[in-house]
Structures are given as structure tokens and as C-alpha cells.
XYZ file of C-alpha atoms in Angstrom:
365
model
C 13.490 -28.817 -11.332
C 13.397 -26.143 -8.661
C 11.187 -26.852 -5.686
C 8.445 -24.319 -4.991
C 8.479 -23.544 -1.294
C 5.701 -21.255 -0.089
C 5.465 -19.814 3.431
C 2.545 -21.259 5.446
C 0.154 -18.301 5.353
C 0.726 -17.700 1.646
C 0.108 -21.381 0.932
C -3.141 -21.304 2.924
C -4.267 -18.073 1.267
C -3.595 -19.442 -2.222
C -5.470 -22.664 -1.447
C -8.404 -20.636 -0.094
C -8.623 -18.596 -3.301
C -8.850 -21.750 -5.413
C -11.232 -23.686 -3.137
C -13.751 -20.926 -2.366
C -13.779 -19.638 -5.952
C -14.652 -23.106 -7.222
C -17.238 -23.496 -4.462
C -18.843 -20.181 -5.383
C -18.901 -21.217 -9.056
C -20.686 -24.469 -8.206
C -23.208 -22.944 -5.790
C -24.198 -19.913 -7.844
C -27.935 -19.527 -8.432
C -29.088 -21.625 -11.394
C -30.349 -18.467 -13.102
C -26.726 -17.738 -13.991
C -26.042 -21.146 -15.526
C -25.955 -19.715 -19.066
C -23.416 -17.046 -18.089
C -21.275 -19.618 -16.260
C -21.061 -21.636 -19.487
C -20.793 -18.823 -22.021
C -18.549 -16.417 -20.075
C -16.418 -18.438 -17.706
C -13.419 -16.132 -18.134
C -14.966 -12.695 -17.621
C -18.537 -13.293 -16.436
C -19.514 -11.869 -13.070
C -22.920 -13.290 -12.228
C -24.430 -13.292 -8.753
C -22.218 -14.411 -5.918
C -23.377 -16.828 -3.255
C -24.450 -14.503 -0.390
C -22.737 -16.559 2.325
C -19.441 -16.614 0.381
C -19.388 -13.211 -1.334
C -20.846 -9.882 -0.208
C -24.331 -9.145 -1.560
C -25.355 -5.869 0.179
C -29.048 -6.715 0.496
C -28.483 -10.154 2.008
C -24.991 -10.679 3.372
C -25.429 -8.585 6.485
C -26.644 -11.752 8.220
C -23.396 -13.521 7.210
C -20.717 -11.358 8.863
C -17.858 -13.705 7.942
C -18.182 -12.728 4.275
C -16.453 -9.390 4.945
C -13.239 -11.389 5.204
C -14.081 -14.445 3.132
C -15.180 -12.480 0.039
C -11.559 -11.523 -0.639
C -10.717 -15.093 -1.668
C -13.838 -15.572 -3.828
C -13.373 -14.707 -7.502
C -16.267 -14.619 -9.958
C -14.444 -15.729 -13.117
C -11.347 -17.529 -14.351
C -9.457 -14.313 -15.162
C -9.876 -13.052 -11.613
C -8.789 -16.422 -10.247
C -5.592 -16.393 -12.324
C -4.673 -12.782 -11.493
C -5.330 -13.112 -7.772
C -3.587 -16.484 -7.676
C -0.438 -15.020 -9.238
C -0.598 -11.986 -6.936
C -0.804 -14.200 -3.859
C 1.875 -16.573 -5.129
C 4.482 -13.893 -5.831
C 3.359 -11.054 -3.571
C 2.375 -13.143 -0.579
C 5.539 -15.244 -0.769
C 7.698 -12.118 -0.862
C 5.959 -10.152 1.888
C 5.563 -13.060 4.296
C 9.289 -13.748 4.090
C 10.134 -10.057 4.444
C 7.793 -9.352 7.381
C 7.110 -12.724 8.974
C 3.803 -14.591 9.143
C 2.378 -12.567 12.061
C 2.856 -9.144 10.466
C 1.739 -10.447 7.080
C -1.468 -11.825 8.601
C -2.227 -8.422 10.199
C -1.707 -6.732 6.855
C -4.012 -9.183 5.051
C -6.733 -8.683 7.659
C -6.583 -4.888 7.339
C -6.440 -4.814 3.546
C -9.186 -7.419 3.165
C -11.832 -6.441 5.704
C -11.736 -2.634 5.625
C -12.189 -2.224 1.820
C -14.910 -4.888 1.800
C -16.786 -3.219 4.652
C -16.486 0.268 3.128
C -17.618 -0.988 -0.295
C -20.643 -2.594 1.379
C -21.486 0.729 3.030
C -21.084 2.578 -0.300
C -23.710 0.381 -1.899
C -26.052 0.659 1.080
C -25.827 4.459 0.974
C -26.202 4.328 -2.807
C -29.463 2.468 -2.399
C -30.690 4.927 0.242
C -30.024 7.815 -2.139
C -31.150 6.285 -5.442
C -33.630 3.589 -4.372
C -32.114 1.472 -7.133
C -32.667 -2.152 -6.122
C -29.740 -3.357 -8.258
C -27.295 -1.868 -5.762
C -28.501 -4.394 -3.190
C -27.827 -7.372 -5.477
C -24.336 -6.332 -6.582
C -21.626 -8.886 -5.827
C -18.602 -7.544 -3.912
C -15.755 -10.042 -3.881
C -12.296 -10.784 -5.186
C -8.680 -10.012 -4.410
C -8.447 -6.547 -5.992
C -7.914 -4.907 -2.596
C -5.024 -7.158 -1.597
C -3.488 -6.726 -5.051
C -3.463 -2.957 -4.449
C -2.067 -3.540 -0.955
C 0.765 -5.674 -2.289
C 1.760 -2.954 -4.768
C 1.810 -0.331 -2.010
C 4.035 -2.635 0.050
C 6.441 -3.131 -2.856
C 6.575 0.644 -3.303
C 7.745 0.865 0.308
C 10.214 -2.021 0.254
C 11.757 -2.032 -3.230
C 10.630 1.097 -5.125
C 13.670 1.246 -7.374
C 13.653 -2.410 -8.429
C 13.061 -2.885 -12.143
C 10.691 -5.602 -13.336
C 11.021 -6.955 -16.878
C 7.737 -7.819 -18.604
C 7.267 -9.757 -21.856
C 10.837 -11.059 -21.914
C 12.323 -7.641 -21.290
C 10.337 -5.718 -23.921
C 8.796 -3.646 -21.129
C 10.887 -2.621 -18.158
C 9.300 -0.717 -15.311
C 10.233 0.261 -11.794
C 8.088 -1.054 -8.983
C 7.253 2.435 -7.701
C 5.110 3.090 -10.800
C 2.894 0.022 -10.376
C 0.336 1.444 -7.871
C -0.539 4.434 -10.069
C -0.881 2.249 -13.169
C -3.038 -0.243 -11.262
C -5.357 2.510 -10.005
C -5.579 4.121 -13.448
C -6.430 0.823 -15.134
C -9.167 -0.013 -12.623
C -10.587 3.514 -12.775
C -10.810 3.453 -16.572
C -12.336 -0.036 -16.454
C -14.831 1.017 -13.793
C -16.031 4.018 -15.790
C -15.890 2.556 -19.300
C -16.796 -1.079 -18.670
C -19.004 -0.769 -15.598
C -16.669 -2.631 -13.233
C -17.131 -0.038 -10.519
C -16.920 -2.636 -7.745
C -13.331 -3.460 -8.721
C -12.604 0.273 -8.946
C -13.874 0.858 -5.407
C -11.913 -2.092 -4.033
C -8.724 -0.963 -5.800
C -8.827 2.559 -4.373
C -9.941 1.441 -0.909
C -7.262 -1.248 -0.819
C -4.657 1.327 -1.839
C -5.704 3.823 0.846
C -6.005 1.163 3.554
C -2.566 -0.300 2.837
C -0.895 3.117 2.672
C -2.486 4.391 5.904
C -1.574 1.188 7.752
C 2.041 1.179 6.549
C 2.493 4.958 6.844
C 1.102 5.445 10.352
C 0.514 2.199 12.220
C 2.700 -0.764 11.316
C 5.413 -1.406 13.902
C 8.669 -2.700 12.451
C 12.206 -3.206 13.776
C 14.724 -0.499 13.016
C 17.045 -1.749 10.284
C 19.664 0.908 10.935
C 20.071 -0.235 14.554
C 20.168 -3.953 13.786
C 23.946 -3.989 14.093
C 23.839 -2.525 17.605
C 21.251 -5.023 18.835
C 19.348 -2.408 20.839
C 15.986 -3.752 19.587
C 14.533 -0.347 18.722
C 11.327 -0.207 16.694
C 9.687 2.281 14.346
C 5.967 3.003 14.117
C 4.848 3.691 10.571
C 7.028 5.013 7.773
C 7.619 8.765 7.774
C 10.164 8.684 4.941
C 9.845 11.364 2.298
C 9.710 8.865 -0.563
C 6.681 7.080 0.974
C 4.616 10.265 1.167
C 1.226 10.071 -0.548
C 2.180 12.374 -3.411
C 5.107 10.147 -4.419
C 2.704 7.448 -5.601
C 1.714 9.604 -8.560
C 3.539 10.950 -11.632
C 5.931 13.805 -10.940
C 3.945 16.506 -12.841
C 1.000 16.137 -10.430
C 2.936 15.462 -7.246
C 2.873 19.117 -6.172
C -0.940 19.614 -6.273
C -1.546 16.148 -4.822
C 0.967 16.899 -2.072
C -0.733 20.196 -1.200
C -4.138 18.516 -0.999
C -2.732 15.676 1.109
C -1.016 18.167 3.424
C -4.289 20.039 3.953
C -6.097 16.811 4.880
C -3.213 15.735 7.101
C -3.138 19.106 8.898
C -6.905 18.973 9.427
C -6.709 15.477 10.907
C -3.851 16.629 13.129
C -5.853 19.598 14.416
C -8.773 17.268 15.166
C -6.378 14.948 17.061
C -7.216 12.122 14.644
C -3.621 11.851 13.508
C -0.306 12.269 15.300
C 2.093 14.540 13.389
C 5.518 13.211 12.481
C 8.457 14.802 14.242
C 11.741 15.636 12.563
C 13.220 12.586 14.256
C 10.452 10.392 12.794
C 11.177 11.656 9.284
C 14.917 11.156 9.686
C 14.366 7.646 11.033
C 12.048 6.838 8.132
C 14.592 8.065 5.598
C 17.332 6.044 7.304
C 15.070 2.999 7.214
C 14.449 3.437 3.478
C 18.167 3.725 2.758
C 18.915 0.693 4.944
C 16.385 -1.366 2.974
C 18.037 -0.372 -0.301
C 21.549 -1.083 0.922
C 20.486 -4.402 2.428
C 19.938 -5.907 -1.015
C 16.386 -7.216 -0.585
C 15.572 -10.223 -2.787
C 13.874 -9.971 -6.154
C 10.071 -10.034 -6.166
C 9.872 -12.651 -8.921
C 12.710 -14.767 -7.487
C 12.939 -14.243 -3.722
C 15.565 -16.958 -3.325
C 18.181 -14.770 -5.013
C 19.399 -11.375 -3.969
C 18.679 -8.722 -6.536
C 21.553 -6.597 -5.389
C 24.659 -8.412 -6.538
C 26.986 -5.511 -6.059
C 26.465 -2.729 -8.549
C 22.719 -3.068 -8.895
C 22.144 -2.740 -5.155
C 24.434 0.271 -4.962
C 22.679 1.892 -7.921
C 19.272 1.421 -6.295
C 20.579 2.765 -2.997
C 21.950 5.826 -4.776
C 18.608 6.416 -6.500
C 16.819 6.238 -3.149
C 19.313 8.648 -1.619
C 18.816 11.041 -4.517
C 15.033 10.892 -4.103
C 15.294 11.425 -0.347
C 17.609 14.412 -0.838
C 15.282 15.854 -3.473
C 12.308 15.531 -1.130
C 14.310 17.143 1.682
C 15.275 20.004 -0.604
C 11.621 20.523 -1.520
C 10.647 20.662 2.153
C 13.367 23.190 2.873
C 12.303 25.375 -0.041
C 8.672 25.148 1.056
C 9.659 26.227 4.560
C 11.691 29.122 3.168
C 8.771 30.217 0.979
C 6.524 30.447 4.024
C 8.942 32.911 5.556
C 10.825 32.778 8.818
C 8.906 31.874 11.917
C 8.542 34.517 14.674
C 11.795 34.634 16.601
C 11.407 34.182 20.370
C 13.588 35.941 22.901
C 15.876 32.947 23.288
C 15.856 31.063 19.999
C 16.702 27.377 19.959
C 19.213 26.357 17.313
C 16.911 23.836 15.584
C 13.848 23.667 13.392
C 11.208 21.089 12.676
C 12.726 20.096 9.373
C 16.199 19.439 10.720
C 19.180 21.770 10.468
C 21.424 21.557 7.447
C 23.959 24.154 8.575
C 25.767 24.400 11.849
C 26.687 27.662 13.540
C 28.643 27.490 16.802
C 27.102 29.353 19.675
C 28.760 32.663 20.463
C 29.486 33.549 24.044
C 27.670 36.523 25.490
C 30.922 38.405 26.069
C 34.253 37.974 24.315
C 36.912 36.392 26.426
C 39.626 38.729 27.607
C 43.125 37.858 26.521
C 45.312 36.453 29.217
C 47.548 39.075 30.700
């Protein structure tokens, strides 16, 4: 029998999910005793205000903005979050290290919880509906979304087999499916809290990984120069690439408008051509490095041909994204030519023309 070996932070996080969920179930108000008995698998009920976030009460318990992430309200949530932490946490902690993984968990837990709390407070101010102040905000939906964003960055072309291989899907499609499922559930079934946490967890994880996370450069590992990269400017990790291809163009245009506005307001630092090239090199290096399988991190998923095939797919996607950027630049027309043009552009040159001397050299006499 194979021994299950979990990294320390993942083990602690998984234990916290089980312990605090059970504690919340025991300490719930007695008014929800019938629901606890009749609907243990899907019931929501009222969370304990010093364990989960209850907008009208929990402001005096500031620790709940972190603790609520490990408090589930039913058995189904406990199982799903437990599996997400077991597989996702184990994979990411080994890939990033415990320190970086802990930073990621803090960001993806606290920010969505705090923003969801503010949504309900503003909702009450606008509607005066008292039920918004007694809504329970808790659970691991935000970190589930964050894990999927991370997998999209690390192993987008890996294929996961579901139901004994009846369903095969690449990891890069998981975030969009997760968001769609939670959006439909939020609108149709009234689980809007989970919908908010899913979208906020997605945005928080993407912004952190895209612009802020500092990681070692994989392409320079062989040289030992210790260079680092801030964020991930690769084309395949752009916001539009999280969505189906037919809507990537309009989503990309909207995202570019927001990005340009934030850049003008000095709220965001624009990526340079060198940043984009470094991000693309980093993505290719991850693919060629043969990262382990998500479901079985003790074995390399590459094994020769599979790793090369995934690396080729990532190269093809990067080249396609580069081609789209070049066509977009060409469609905007040439930039005004200064008196002494520099032989480079912001997207990176694809053709090389040798400089011509001002005057032709005279043949030797």
C-alpha cells in the first residue's frame, strides 16, 4: 500500500477544514437543528459568527476573514474542499515551496472573503434587506478557483481523465467550467455566495500570479545566475485565454481597455517586450521540464513523448498569440517615424535588416 505523504502546510490546511467544519456543525444555533438532521449533505444553515462570516455580526471577529475559508456548511462542501486541498495543495506546495504556497493561500482566502463581506454590506445599504446581514459566507470555493488558475499556469496542456477515462479534458479548460457551473448555480439555485467567492477567487489568483508573484527563472536555472521573474507576462496566461476561443477576442479587447486605463492611472505597471519574452520562455521551460501529474505528483507525467507533445502545444499557442499581437499592431498602422528610428518595436522584431552605412564604401584603388 502506497504511503500518503502530504507537505506540512497542506496537511495542516486539510486538518483545519475537517476540524473547523465539524466544530461549526456542532455549534450552529439550535434553530437549525432540523436542517442539520434532514439536509446534512447540502444544507447551508446559519454559520457560527466567530467561525464563519456573518456580515451583520462578524465584524467584531476579524479572524473570520481568514478562518471562514476552512469552514464548510455541509458534507458535500467538506468532501469537495477536502479533495481540492489534498490534490491541489499537495501539488502546488511541492511545486512552489511552503512559503510561496502560504502567501498564495493568504491572498486567495482573505481578499475574496473581505470583498464578499463588503458586497453584502453595500447590498444591505441599498436594499435595506435584513437577510443580507445574516447570510453565511464561508467555504473553500475561492481557493478551489485559485488552484485551477494555478494549474492553468503550470500545466495547461495536461489531460485529466475523469470517470475511468470516459471524459478527458485539458487542465486549461477547468477554470471556465468552474466559473460557469457556479454562475448557473448562483442564479438558478440561489447559491450566490458561492458564485461571488468563485469569481473573486479567480480574479484574485490571476492578478497575484500575473502581476505580483516572484518566482525563479526556469530558463536560467542551468546558468545558476539566480535571476527572478515578477508575475507571468506570457501570452498564454493572458486573461482572455481562460475563456473559450470564440469569445477570446471580445474578452481580450475589454481586458486591454481596463489594463490600459489602470496603466494610465499608474495603478498597474505595463509589461515590456522583455517581460513578455521572459514569460513565454518560462512557460516553455515548464512544459519541457516534465512537471509531475496533478493526480499523482510522485510520477512525472512527461515520460518522453507526452512531455514533448505538451511542449509543442504550448509553443504553438505562444506562436499563435504572438502572431495575433503582430497582426493587431499592423492593423493599427505604423507608428509615427522619428528622425532617427530605432530598429526595434515593443512587440519584438521578427525580421532582421542590417544597418546600411550612410555612404557606400569606395572600392580600394
